[in-house]
XYZ file of C-alpha atoms in Angstrom:
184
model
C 0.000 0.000 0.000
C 1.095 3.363 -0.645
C 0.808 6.053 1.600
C -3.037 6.831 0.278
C -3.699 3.478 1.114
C -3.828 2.349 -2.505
C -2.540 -0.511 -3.487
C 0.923 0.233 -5.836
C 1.143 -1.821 -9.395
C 4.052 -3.892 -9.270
C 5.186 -4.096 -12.647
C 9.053 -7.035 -12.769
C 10.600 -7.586 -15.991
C 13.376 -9.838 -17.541
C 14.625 -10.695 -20.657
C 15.181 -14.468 -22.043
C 16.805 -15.482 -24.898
C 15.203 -17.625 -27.415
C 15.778 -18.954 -30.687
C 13.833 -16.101 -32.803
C 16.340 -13.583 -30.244
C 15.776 -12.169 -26.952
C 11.842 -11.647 -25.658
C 10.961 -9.116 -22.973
C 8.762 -10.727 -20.677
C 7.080 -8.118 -17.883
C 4.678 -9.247 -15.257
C 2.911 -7.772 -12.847
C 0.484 -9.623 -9.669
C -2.565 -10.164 -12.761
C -0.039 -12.624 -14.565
C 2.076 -11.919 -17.689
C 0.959 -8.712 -19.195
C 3.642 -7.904 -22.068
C 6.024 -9.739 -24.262
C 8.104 -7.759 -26.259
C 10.016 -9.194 -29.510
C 13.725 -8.125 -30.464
C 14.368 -6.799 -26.686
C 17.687 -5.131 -27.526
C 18.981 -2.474 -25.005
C 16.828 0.467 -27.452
C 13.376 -1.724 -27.558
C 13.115 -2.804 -24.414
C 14.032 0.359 -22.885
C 11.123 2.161 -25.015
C 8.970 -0.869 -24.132
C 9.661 -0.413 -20.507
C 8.939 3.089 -20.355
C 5.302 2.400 -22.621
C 4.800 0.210 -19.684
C 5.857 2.629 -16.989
C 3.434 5.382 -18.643
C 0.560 2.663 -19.250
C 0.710 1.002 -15.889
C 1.426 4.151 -13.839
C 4.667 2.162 -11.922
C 8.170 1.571 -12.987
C 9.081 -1.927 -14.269
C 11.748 -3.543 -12.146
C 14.421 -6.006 -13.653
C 13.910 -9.118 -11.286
C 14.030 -12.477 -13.280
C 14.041 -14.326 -10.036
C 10.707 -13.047 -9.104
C 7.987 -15.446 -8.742
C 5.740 -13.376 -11.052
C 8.308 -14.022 -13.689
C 9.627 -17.566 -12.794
C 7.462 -19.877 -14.154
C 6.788 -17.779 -17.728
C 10.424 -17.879 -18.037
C 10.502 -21.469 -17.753
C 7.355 -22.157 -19.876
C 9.145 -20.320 -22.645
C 12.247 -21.543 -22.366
C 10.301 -25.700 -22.559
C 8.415 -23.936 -25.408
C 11.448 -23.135 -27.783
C 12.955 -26.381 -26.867
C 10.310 -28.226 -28.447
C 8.983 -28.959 -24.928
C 5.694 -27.755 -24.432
C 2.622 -26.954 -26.595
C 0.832 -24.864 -24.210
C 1.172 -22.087 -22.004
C -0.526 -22.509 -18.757
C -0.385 -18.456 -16.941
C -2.230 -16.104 -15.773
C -2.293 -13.086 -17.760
C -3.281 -9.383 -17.275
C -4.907 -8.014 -19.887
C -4.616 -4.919 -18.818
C -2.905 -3.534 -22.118
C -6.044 -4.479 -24.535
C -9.638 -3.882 -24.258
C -12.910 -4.245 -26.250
C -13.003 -6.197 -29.643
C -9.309 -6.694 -29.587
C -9.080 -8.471 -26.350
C -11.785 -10.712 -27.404
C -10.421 -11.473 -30.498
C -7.439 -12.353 -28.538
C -8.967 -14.547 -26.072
C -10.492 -16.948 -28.731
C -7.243 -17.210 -29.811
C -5.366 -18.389 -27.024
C -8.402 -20.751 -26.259
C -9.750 -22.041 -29.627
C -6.000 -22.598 -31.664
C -3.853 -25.212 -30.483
C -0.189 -25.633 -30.900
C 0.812 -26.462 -34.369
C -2.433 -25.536 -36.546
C -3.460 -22.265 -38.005
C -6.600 -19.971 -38.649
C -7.620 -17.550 -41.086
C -7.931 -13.939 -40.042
C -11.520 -13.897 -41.341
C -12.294 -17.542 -39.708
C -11.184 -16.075 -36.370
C -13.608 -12.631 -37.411
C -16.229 -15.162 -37.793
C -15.582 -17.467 -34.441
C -16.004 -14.068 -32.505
C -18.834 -13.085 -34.080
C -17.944 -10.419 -36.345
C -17.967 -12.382 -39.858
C -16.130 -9.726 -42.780
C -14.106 -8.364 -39.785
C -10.764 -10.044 -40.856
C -9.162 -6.664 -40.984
C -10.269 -5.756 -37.871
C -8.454 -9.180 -36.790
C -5.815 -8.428 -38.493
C -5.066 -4.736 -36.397
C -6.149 -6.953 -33.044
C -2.902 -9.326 -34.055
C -0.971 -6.411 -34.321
C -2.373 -5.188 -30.925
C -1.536 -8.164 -29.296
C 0.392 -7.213 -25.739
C 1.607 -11.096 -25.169
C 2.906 -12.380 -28.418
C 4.072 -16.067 -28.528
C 2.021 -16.950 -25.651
C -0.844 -15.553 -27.031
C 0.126 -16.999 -30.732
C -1.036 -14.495 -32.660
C 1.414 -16.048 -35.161
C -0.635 -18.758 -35.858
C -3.611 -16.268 -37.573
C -3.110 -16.649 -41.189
C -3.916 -15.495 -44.893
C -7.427 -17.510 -46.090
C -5.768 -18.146 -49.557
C -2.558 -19.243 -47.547
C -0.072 -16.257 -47.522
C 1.187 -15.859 -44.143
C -0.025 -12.466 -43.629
C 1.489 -9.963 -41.075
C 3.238 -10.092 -37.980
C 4.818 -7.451 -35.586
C 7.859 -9.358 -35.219
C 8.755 -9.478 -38.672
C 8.164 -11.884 -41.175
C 11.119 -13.891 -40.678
C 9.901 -14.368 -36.910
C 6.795 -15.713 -38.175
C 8.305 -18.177 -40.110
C 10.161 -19.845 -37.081
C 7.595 -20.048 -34.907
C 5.262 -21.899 -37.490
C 8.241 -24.270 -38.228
C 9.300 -24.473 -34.271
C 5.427 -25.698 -34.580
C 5.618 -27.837 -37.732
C 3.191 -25.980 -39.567
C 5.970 -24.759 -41.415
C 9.123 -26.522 -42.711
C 12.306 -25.098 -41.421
C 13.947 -22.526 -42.936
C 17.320 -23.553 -44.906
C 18.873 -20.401 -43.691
């Protein structure tokens, strides 16, 4: 508690290296509430201070936190080929309205190693000719990789967007075996 008796956001961050390179993963007493792609010292200092001004607290580095420990080792099984399925609490603090529900049919309706179509997912949510609007909810997403927005695809099988970069993409579908692996 503060000293107007409210109780003070904790917001811990660490960052983990992975295959596609190293992932920001920030936390707060909700459950995961950002993962951040490409977290070099420039991106994950601007993410961190998006955070700070979102979540109206500083992030604190603390990979040993117990908010953090477990989605550090969940992702760390995940890009070894270990585990299909993230089991964590998230915030979803960052996202609201359509976009969080797109995102929650997501994470709940496609499994490890298959694919949708932006305008299937439009239509599963109830919002059938919204595949654009699914498209800028992807691109929304706070919680990448765990929420596998990567996995929403082009109906006439181009594999669309991705904030990460294309190349990101592509790894995770192979890492999945929707894809095969790149030669290079």
């Amino acid at each position: 508690m503060n000293s107007h008796g409210q109780n003070e956001q904790r917001v811990v961050w660490a960052v983990v290296g992975t295959d596609i390179g190293p992932l920001l993963l920030a936390a707060t007493s909700e459950g995961l509430v950002n993962v951040v792609f490409h977290a070099t010292d420039a991106v994950r200092d601007a993410a961190l201070e998006r955070l700070a001004s979102r979540l109206g607290t500083d992030p604190v580095e603390a990979p040993d936190s117990p908010l953090l420990t477990e989605a550090i080792r969940q992702v760390e099984a995940y890009f070894a080929g270990e585990r299909h399925d993230f089991d964590l609490p998230l915030d979803w603090s960052l996202i609201s309205g359509f976009n969080r529900q797109v995102l929650r049919a997501l994470a709940s309706g496609v499994p490890y190693g298959t694919v949708v179509g932006y305008g299937d997912l439009a239509g599963r949510v109830g919002q059938p000719g919204g595949a654009q609007a699914v498209g800028m909810a992807m691109g929304a997403n706070p919680l990448p990789v765990v929420v596998p927005c990567h996995r929403v695809v082009e109906s006439d099988g181009g594999i669309g967007g991705f904030g990460g970069g294309l190349e990101t993409k592509r790894r995770l579908l192979a890492l999945e075996g929707v894809l095969p692996e790149p030669l290079f």
